[in-house]
XYZ file of C-alpha atoms in Angstrom:
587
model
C -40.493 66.935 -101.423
C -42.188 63.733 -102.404
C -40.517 61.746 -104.445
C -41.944 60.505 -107.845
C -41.775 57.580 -109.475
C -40.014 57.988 -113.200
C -41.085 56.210 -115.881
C -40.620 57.365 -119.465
C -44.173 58.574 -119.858
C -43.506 60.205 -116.431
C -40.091 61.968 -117.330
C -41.319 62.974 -120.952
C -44.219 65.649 -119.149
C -41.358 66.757 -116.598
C -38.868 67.944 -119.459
C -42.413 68.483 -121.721
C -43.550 71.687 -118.901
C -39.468 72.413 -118.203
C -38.976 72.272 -122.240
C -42.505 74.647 -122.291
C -41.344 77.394 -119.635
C -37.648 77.663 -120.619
C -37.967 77.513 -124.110
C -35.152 75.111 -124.316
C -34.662 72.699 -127.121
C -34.712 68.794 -125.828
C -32.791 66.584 -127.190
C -33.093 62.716 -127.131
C -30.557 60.623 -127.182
C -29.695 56.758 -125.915
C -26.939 55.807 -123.619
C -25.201 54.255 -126.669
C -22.237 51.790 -125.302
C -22.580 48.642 -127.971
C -23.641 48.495 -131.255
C -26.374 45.699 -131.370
C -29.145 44.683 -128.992
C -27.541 41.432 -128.941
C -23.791 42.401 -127.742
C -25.978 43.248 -124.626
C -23.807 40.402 -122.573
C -20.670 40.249 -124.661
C -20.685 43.980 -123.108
C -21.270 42.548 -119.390
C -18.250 40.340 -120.028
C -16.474 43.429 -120.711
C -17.111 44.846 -117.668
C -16.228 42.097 -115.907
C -12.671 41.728 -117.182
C -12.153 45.203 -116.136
C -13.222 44.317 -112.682
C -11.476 40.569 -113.308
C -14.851 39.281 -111.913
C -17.334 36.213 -113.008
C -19.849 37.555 -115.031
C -23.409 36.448 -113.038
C -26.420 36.429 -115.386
C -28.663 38.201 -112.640
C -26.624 40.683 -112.269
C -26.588 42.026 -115.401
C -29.008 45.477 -115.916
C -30.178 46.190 -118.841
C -30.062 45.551 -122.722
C -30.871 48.929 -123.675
C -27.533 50.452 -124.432
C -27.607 50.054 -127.997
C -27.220 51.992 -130.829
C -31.336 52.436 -131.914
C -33.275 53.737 -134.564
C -34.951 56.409 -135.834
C -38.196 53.903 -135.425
C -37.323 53.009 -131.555
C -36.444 56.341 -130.712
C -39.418 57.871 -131.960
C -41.521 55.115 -130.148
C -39.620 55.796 -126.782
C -40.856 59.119 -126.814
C -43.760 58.994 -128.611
C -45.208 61.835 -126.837
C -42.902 64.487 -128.004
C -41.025 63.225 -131.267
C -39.391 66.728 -131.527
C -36.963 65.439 -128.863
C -36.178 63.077 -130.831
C -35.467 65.081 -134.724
C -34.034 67.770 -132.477
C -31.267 65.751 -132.603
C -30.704 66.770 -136.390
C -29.874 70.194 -134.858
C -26.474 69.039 -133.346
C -25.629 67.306 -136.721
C -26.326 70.655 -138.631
C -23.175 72.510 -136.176
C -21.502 69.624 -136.573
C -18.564 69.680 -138.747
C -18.319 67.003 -141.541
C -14.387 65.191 -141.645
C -14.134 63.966 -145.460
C -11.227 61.899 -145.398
C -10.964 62.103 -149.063
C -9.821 65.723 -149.004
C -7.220 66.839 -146.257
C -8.008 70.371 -147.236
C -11.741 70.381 -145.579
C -10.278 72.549 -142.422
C -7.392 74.441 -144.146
C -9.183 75.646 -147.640
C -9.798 78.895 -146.858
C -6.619 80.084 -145.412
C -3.451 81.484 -146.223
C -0.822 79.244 -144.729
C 2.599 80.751 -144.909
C 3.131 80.148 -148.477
C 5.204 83.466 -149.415
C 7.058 83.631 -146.157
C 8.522 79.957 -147.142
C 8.786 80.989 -150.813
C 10.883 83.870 -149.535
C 13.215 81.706 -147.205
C 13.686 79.203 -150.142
C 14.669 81.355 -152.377
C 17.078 83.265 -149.973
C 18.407 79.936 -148.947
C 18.793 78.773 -153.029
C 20.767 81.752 -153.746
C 23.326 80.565 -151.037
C 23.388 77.020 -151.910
C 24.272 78.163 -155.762
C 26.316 80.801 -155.616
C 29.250 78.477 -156.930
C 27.683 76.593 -159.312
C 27.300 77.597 -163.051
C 24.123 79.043 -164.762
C 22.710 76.297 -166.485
C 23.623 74.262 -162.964
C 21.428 76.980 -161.538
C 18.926 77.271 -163.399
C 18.020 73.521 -162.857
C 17.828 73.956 -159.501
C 15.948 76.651 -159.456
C 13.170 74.501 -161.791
C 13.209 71.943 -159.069
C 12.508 74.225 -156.533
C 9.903 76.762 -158.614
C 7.957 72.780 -159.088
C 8.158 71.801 -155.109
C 6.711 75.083 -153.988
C 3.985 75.127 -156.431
C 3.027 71.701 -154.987
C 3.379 72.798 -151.568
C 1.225 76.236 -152.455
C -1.216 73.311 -154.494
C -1.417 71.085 -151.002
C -2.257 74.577 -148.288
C 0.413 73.295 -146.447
C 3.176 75.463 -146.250
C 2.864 76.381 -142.343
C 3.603 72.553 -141.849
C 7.259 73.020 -143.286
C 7.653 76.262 -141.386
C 7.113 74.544 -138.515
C 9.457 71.963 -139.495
C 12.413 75.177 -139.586
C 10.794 76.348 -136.131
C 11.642 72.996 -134.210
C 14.833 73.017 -136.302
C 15.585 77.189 -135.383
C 14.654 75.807 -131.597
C 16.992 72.950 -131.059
C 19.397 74.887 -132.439
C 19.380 77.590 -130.605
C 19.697 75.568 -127.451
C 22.615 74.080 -128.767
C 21.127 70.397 -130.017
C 22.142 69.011 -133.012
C 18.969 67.695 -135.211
C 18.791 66.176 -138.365
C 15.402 65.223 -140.504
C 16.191 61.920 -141.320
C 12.670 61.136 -143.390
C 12.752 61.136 -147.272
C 9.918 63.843 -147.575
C 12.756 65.868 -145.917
C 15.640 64.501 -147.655
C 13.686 64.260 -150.888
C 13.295 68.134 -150.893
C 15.250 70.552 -152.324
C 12.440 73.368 -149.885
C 13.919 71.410 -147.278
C 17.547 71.834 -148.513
C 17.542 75.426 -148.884
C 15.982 76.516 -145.935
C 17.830 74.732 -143.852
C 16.186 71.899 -142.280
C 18.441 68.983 -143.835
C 22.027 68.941 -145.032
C 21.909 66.667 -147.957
C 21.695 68.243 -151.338
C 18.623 66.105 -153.123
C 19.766 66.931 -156.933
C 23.414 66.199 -156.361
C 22.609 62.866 -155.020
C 19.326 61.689 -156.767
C 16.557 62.313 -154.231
C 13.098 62.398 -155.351
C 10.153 64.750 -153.821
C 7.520 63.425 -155.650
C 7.667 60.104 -153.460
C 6.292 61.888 -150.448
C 4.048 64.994 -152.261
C 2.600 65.210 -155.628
C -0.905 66.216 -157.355
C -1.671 62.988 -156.712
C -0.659 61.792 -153.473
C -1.386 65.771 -151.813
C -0.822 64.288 -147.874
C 0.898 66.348 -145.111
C 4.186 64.551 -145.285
C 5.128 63.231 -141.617
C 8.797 64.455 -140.745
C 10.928 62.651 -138.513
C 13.534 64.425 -136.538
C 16.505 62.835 -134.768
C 18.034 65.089 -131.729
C 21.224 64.735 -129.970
C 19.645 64.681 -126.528
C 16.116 64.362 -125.236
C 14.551 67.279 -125.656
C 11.089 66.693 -126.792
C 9.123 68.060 -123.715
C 10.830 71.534 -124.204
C 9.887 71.349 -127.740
C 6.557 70.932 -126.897
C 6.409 73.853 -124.492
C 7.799 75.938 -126.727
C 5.111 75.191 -129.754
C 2.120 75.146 -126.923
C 3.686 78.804 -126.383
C 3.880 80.231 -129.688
C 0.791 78.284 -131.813
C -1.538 77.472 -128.408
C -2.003 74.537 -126.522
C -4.599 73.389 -128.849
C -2.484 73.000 -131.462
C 0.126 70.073 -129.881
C -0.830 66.623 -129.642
C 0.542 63.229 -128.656
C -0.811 60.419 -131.280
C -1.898 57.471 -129.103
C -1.644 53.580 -130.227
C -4.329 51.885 -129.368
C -4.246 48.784 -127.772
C -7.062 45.521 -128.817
C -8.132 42.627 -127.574
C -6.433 39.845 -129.046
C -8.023 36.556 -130.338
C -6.340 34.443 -127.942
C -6.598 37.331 -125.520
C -10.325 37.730 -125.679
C -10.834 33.561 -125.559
C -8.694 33.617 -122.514
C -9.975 36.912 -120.591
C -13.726 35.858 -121.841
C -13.227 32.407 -120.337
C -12.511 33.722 -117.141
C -15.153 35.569 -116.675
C -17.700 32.629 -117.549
C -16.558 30.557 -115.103
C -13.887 28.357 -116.942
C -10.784 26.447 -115.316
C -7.400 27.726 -116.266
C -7.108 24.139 -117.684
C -9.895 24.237 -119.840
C -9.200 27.718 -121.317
C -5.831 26.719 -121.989
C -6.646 23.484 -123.700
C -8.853 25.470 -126.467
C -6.345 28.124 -126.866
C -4.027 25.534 -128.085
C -6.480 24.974 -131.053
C -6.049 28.114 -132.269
C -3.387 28.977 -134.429
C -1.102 31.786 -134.325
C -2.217 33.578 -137.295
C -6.163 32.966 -137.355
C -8.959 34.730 -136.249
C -11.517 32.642 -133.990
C -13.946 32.390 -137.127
C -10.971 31.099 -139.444
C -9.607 28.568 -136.661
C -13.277 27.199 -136.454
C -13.470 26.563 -139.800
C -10.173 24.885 -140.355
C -10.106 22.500 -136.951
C -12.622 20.028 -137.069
C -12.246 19.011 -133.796
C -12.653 22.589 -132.356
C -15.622 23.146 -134.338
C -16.965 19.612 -132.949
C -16.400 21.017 -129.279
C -18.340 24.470 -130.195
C -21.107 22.401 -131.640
C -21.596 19.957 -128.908
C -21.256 22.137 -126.099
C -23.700 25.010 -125.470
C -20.926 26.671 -122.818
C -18.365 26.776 -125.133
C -20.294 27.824 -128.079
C -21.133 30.885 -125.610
C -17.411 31.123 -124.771
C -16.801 31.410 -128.765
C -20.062 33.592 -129.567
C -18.848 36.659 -126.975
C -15.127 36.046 -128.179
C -15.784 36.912 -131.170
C -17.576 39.947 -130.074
C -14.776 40.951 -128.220
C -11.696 40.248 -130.825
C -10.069 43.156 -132.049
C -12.213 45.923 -129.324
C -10.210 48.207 -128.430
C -9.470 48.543 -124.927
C -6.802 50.757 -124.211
C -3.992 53.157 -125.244
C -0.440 53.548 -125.391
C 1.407 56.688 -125.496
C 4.643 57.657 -126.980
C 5.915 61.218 -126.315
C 8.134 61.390 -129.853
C 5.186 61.160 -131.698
C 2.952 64.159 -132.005
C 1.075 66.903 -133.850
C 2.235 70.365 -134.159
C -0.787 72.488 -136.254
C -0.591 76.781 -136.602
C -4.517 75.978 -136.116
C -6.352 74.395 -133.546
C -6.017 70.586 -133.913
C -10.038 70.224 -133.091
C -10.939 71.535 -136.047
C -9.099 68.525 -137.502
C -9.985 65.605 -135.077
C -11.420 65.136 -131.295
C -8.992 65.650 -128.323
C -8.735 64.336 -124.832
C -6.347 64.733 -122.158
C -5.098 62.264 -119.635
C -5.416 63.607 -115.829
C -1.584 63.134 -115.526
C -0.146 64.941 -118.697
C 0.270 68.770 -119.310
C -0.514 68.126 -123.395
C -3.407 66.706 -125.434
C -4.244 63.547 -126.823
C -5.973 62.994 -130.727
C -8.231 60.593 -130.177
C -7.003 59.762 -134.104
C -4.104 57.319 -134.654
C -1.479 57.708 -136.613
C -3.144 55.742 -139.779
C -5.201 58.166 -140.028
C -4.172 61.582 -139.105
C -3.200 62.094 -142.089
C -5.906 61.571 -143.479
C -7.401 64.445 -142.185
C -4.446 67.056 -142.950
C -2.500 67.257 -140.020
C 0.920 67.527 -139.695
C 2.893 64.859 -137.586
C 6.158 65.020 -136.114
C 8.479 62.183 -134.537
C 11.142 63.659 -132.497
C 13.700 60.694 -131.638
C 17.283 61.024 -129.580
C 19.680 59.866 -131.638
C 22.846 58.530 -129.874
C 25.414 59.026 -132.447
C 24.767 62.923 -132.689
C 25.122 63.313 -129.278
C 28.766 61.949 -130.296
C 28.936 64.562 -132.947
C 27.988 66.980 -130.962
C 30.083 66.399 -127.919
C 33.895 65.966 -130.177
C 32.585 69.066 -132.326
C 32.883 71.028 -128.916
C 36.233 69.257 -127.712
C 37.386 69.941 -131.355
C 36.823 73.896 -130.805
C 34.083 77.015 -132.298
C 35.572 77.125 -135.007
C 34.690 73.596 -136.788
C 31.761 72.927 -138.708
C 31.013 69.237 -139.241
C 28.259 70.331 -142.235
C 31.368 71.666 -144.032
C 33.581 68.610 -144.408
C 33.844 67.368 -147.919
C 31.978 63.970 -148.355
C 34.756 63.296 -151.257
C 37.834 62.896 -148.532
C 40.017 59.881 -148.951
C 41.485 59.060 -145.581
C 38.136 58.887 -144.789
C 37.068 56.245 -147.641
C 40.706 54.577 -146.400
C 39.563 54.170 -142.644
C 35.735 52.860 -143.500
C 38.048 49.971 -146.250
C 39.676 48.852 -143.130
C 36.661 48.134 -141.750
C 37.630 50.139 -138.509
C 34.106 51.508 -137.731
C 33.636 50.684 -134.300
C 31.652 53.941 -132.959
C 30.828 54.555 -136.402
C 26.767 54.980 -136.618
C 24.882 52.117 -138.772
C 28.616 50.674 -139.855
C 30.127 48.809 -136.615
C 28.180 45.988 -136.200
C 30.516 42.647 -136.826
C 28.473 41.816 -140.041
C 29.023 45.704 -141.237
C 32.204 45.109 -140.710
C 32.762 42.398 -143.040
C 30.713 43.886 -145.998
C 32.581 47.444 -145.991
C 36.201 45.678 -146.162
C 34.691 43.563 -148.992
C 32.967 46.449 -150.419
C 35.645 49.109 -150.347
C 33.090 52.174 -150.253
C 35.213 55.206 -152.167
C 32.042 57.749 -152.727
C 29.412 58.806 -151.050
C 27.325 56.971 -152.867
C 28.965 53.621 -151.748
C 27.751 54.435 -148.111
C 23.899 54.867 -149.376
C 24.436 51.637 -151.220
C 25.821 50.041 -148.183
C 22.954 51.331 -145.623
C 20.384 49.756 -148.158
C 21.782 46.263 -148.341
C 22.311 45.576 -145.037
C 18.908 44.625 -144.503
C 17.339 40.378 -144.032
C 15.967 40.579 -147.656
C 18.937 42.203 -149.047
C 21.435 39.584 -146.791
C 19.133 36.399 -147.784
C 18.759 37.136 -151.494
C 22.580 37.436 -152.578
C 22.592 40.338 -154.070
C 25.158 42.139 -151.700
C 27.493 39.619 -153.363
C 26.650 40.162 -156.817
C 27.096 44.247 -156.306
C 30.354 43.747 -154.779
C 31.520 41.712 -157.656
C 30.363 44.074 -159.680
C 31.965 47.252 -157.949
C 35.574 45.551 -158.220
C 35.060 44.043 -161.720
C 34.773 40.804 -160.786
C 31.117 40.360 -162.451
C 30.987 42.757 -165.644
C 28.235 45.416 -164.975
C 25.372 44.837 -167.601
C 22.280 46.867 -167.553
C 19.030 45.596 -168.357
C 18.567 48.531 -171.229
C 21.032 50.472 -172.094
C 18.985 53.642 -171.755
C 18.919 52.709 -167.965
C 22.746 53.121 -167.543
C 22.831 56.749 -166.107
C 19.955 55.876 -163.762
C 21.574 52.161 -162.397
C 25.279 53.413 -162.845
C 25.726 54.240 -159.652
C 24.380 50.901 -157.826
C 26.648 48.925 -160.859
C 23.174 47.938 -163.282
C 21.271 46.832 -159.902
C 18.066 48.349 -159.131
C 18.586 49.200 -155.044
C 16.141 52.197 -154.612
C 12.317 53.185 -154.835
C 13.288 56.093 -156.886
C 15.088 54.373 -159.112
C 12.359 52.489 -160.119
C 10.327 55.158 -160.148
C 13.378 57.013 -162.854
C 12.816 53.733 -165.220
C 9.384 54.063 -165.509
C 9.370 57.571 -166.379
C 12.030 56.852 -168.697
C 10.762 53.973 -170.772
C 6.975 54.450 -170.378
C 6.544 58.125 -169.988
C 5.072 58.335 -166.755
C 4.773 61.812 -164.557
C 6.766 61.449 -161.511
C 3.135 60.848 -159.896
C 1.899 57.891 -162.119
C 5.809 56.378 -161.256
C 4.799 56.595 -157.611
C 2.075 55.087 -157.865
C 3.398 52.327 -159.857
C 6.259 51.732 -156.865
C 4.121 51.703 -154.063
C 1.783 48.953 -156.065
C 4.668 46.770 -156.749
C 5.876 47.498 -153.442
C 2.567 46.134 -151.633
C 1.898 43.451 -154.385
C -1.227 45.073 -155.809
C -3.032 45.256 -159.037
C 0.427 44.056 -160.690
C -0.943 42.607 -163.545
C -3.142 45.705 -164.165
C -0.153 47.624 -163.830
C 1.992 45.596 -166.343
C -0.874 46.013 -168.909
C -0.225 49.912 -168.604
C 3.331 49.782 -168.198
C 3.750 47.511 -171.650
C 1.376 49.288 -173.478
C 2.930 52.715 -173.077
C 6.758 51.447 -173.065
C 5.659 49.889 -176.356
C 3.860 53.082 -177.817
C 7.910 54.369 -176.659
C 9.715 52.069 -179.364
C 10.706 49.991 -176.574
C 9.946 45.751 -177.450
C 7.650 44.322 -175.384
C 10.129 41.420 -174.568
C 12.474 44.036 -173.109
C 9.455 45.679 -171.669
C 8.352 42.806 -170.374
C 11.668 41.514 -169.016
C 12.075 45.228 -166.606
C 8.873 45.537 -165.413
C 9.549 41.741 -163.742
C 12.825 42.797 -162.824
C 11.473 46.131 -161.186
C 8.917 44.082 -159.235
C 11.566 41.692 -157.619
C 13.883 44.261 -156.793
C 10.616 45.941 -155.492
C 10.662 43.535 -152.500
C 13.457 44.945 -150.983
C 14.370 47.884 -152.416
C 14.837 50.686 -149.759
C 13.812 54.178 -149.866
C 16.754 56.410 -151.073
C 15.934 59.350 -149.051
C 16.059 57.891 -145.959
C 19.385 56.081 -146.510
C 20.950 58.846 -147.411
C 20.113 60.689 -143.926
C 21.708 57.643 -142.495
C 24.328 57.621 -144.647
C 25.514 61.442 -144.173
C 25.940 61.077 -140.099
C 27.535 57.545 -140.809
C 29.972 59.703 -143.133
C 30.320 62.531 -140.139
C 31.183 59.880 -137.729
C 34.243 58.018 -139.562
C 35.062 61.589 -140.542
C 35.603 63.049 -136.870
C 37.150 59.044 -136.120
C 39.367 59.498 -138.952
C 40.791 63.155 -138.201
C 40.294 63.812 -134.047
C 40.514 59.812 -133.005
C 40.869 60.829 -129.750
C 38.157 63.107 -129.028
C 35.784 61.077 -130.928
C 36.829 58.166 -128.648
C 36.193 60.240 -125.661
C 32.911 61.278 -126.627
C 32.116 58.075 -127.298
């Protein structure tokens, strides 16, 4: 067959007759691999640090992989512009993600919510049998309110889930714990079994990771006594499909001193020179914001065409990304395909999918993510728990017992998790812990801010009467009582501004995580006075918390999560305390 030569005129009446006796519907599209016309050679460049070769103008082919127009299209294929608006066909199948609602691929379905109601309530009536009425019935408030946000949020499968990796690991005899706050923080949680710590007894607060106005799938972190993630994974692939598990890549970008240096290489310039201009640039600055501030660099730039090209396709480069990392403890587990939520691709070497979402913004589009992380110290538990016998259960032992409070005052914690580290040490003799809610205390603090600031010292004092406790109002005393008048947790925070300004446990939140990140504060104060005020609080008093609230906002530490740290630090001095010698061995 003779060959013909293929223009576009050419190729347009070949598909024109094949489009004409098929009845198939043409679509045109570009080969789209840059954005702009112009990143034609910062592209080339890109190729040819991939292939760590000198870029050579001649060789480069072509400067039509750009993202065109409607206009350019149309003029491409000006004989047939239905190729071109057939295009609008795909868009009409396709799918549109809103990021500002999570629900857009769960709306219409019925996710689970009366199985979990049923396990919750099953599981409440356990956890209460010996507690009074009036005890009871304010549990069962608190859980009547977290289901009815669930049910609000479609997301119900995502904590059944949560009690099928749980069901899993321990059935094959792993010990697991959910050591995030939207775990700890829920009574749901509590009662049907997928963390030990009782939220209401001990002050844990929900709405910080769900509430009518923060309605995200709350990411649960799970810490295992061995490595067992890959059987975890088989076993969901199994029962939901192997659509619905995912690994959530990182991706990897091209640095600014990164892209000078790999760009530099591939224009030709000396490992001398390249290194001499990377100097200029400071640690913390973009290419743009080091030209501005260095004279002398932007004198160079200006008076040399080569390496104003050097700095030109840099900047093009910066921040591209141009590669991924994988980590197999973080992942998606959906009951429904996890396309219909965000593209997937798979590696050629791994058995399991890949979102081609990171994990800013997967939850963005309502998926559910799970980290599954081995966790040394329960492999401890779990290994003197055996040598100890059946018949012990370390989720029974009373968090009240004093030979255990007696060891952790000695400061003899070596083995035991988060408290044997020579500067942990130190701070429990001086602190003393004797409650539960010492340790929480204790696993906030030792953090740099905490350390740097002083106020370790000042609780201590405080605990042993040294400094007399004062509170900043005294209608603050039963929520700062137990951390001595100091504010150490989010949630407290969020308790004082319901408390003196009225605030729904949603408005707090949003209030903490503000302070938190330094935004809008003076907006916020505004609000915060004003409706304190309108309390029959004084402004000066007002005032004076809401500045206290956003230092202690700075370092404060999310109660939740210290509490899950807290409980197995508790487990571990308890087994130390009461089977040394197993405990040792295990360790």
């Amino acid at each position: 067959m003779k060959k013909l030569p293929i223009g576009i005129s050419t190729l347009s009446q070949i598909l024109s007759d094949n489009y004409i006796e098929t009845d198939t519907i043409l679509v045109a599209i570009n080969d789209c691999r840059y954005l702009n016309k112009a990143d034609a050679t910062a592209y080339e460049v890109f190729l040819s640090i991939q292939t760590d070769n000198q870029i050579k103008t001649e060789n480069m082919k072509s400067h039509e992989f750009y993202f065109k127009t409607e206009e350019e299209m149309l003029a491409t294929f000006e004989d047939h512009p239905e190729f071109v608006r057939n295009f609008q066909l795909i868009a009409d199948m396709c799918d549109k993600i809103e990021l500002d609602n999570m629900h857009f691929a769960q709306q219409k379905r019925i996710d689970g919510i009366e199985r979990l109601k049923e396990l919750a309530y099953e599981g409440l009536k356990r956890k209460t049998a010996k507690l009074g009425e009036n005890e009871k019935s304010i549990y069962k408030e608190r859980l009547d309110f977290e289901l009815n946000i669930i049910e609000q949020a479609n997301i119900a499968e995502h904590f059944l889930i949560a009690l099928d990796i749980v069901n899993y690991a321990k059935a094959n005899d792993v010990l697991i714990e959910a050591t995030d706050s939207s775990s700890a923080g829920s009574l749901v949680m509590y009662c049907i079994g997928v963390n030990h710590i009782d939220p209401i007894k001990h002050g844990l607060v929900f709405e910080k990771a769900l509430n009518p106005k923060n309605m995200i799938v709350p990411e649960i972190s799970f810490d295992l006594s061995c490595d067992i993630r890959d059987e975890i994974l088989n076993y969901a692939k199994e029962k939901y499909g192997s659509y619905n598990v995912a690994y959530i890549p990182k991706f990897s970008s091209i640095s600014t001193k990164g892209s000078i240096r790999n760009v530099g290489k591939a224009l030709g310039f000396s490992e001398d020179e390249i290194g001499k201009i990377i100097k200029m640039i400071p640690d913390c600055y973009n290419i743009e914001q080091s030209i501005e501030s260095n004279p002398e660099l932007r004198e160079k730039m200006e008076s040399s065409s080569k390496i104003k090209r050097l700095f030109d396709i840099s900047k093009t480069l910066e921040g591209v990304k141009n590669g991924i990392r994988t980590f197999p403890f973080d992942t998606v587990i959906s009951k429904y395909p996890i396309y219909e939520y965000c593209p997937l691709y798979k590696l050629s070497d791994k058995e399991i999918y890949f979102t081609q979402f990171s994990s800013e913004y997967i939850k963005d589009v309502g998926i559910g993510r799970f980290l599954l992380l081995e966790l040394k110290a329960l492999s401890v538990i779990k290994d003197t728990v055996k040598l100890i016998g059946d018949d012990f259960d370390v989720y029974e032992i009373p968090l009240d017992d004093k030979e255990t409070y007696k060891l952790l005052q000695k400061g003899d914690t070596l083995g035991v998790f988060q408290l044997e580290s020579q500067g942990m040490q130190r701070l429990i003799k001086d602190l003393k812990p004797t409650c539960f809610e010492d340790l929480i205390a204790l696993i906030a603090l030792y953090r740099p801010m905490p350390l740097e600031s002083g106020i370790i010292n000042n609780f201590i004092d405080r605990k042993h009467g040294k400094k007399k406790v004062e509170y900043p109002l005294p209608e603050l005393e039963h929520i700062l009582k137990e951390t001595y008048g100091m504010i150490l947790y989010q949630e407290q925070i969020m308790q004082i501004t319901n408390k003196l300004a009225g605030y729904t446990p949603e408005e707090a939140n949003i209030l903490r995580k503000a302070m938190h990140e330094k935004k809008e504060i003076e907006k916020q104060r505004v609000v915060f006075v004003k409706r304190s005020v309108k309390n029959g609080i004084s402004k000066e008093k007002t005032e004076y918390v809401f500045d206290l609230m956003a230092k202690f906002a700075e370092y404060s530490l999310d109660k939740s999560r210290a509490a899950t740290y807290a409980y197995i630090a508790y487990q571990t001095a308890y087994l130390k305390t009461y089977y040394k010698e197993y405990f040792l061995y295990a360790t």
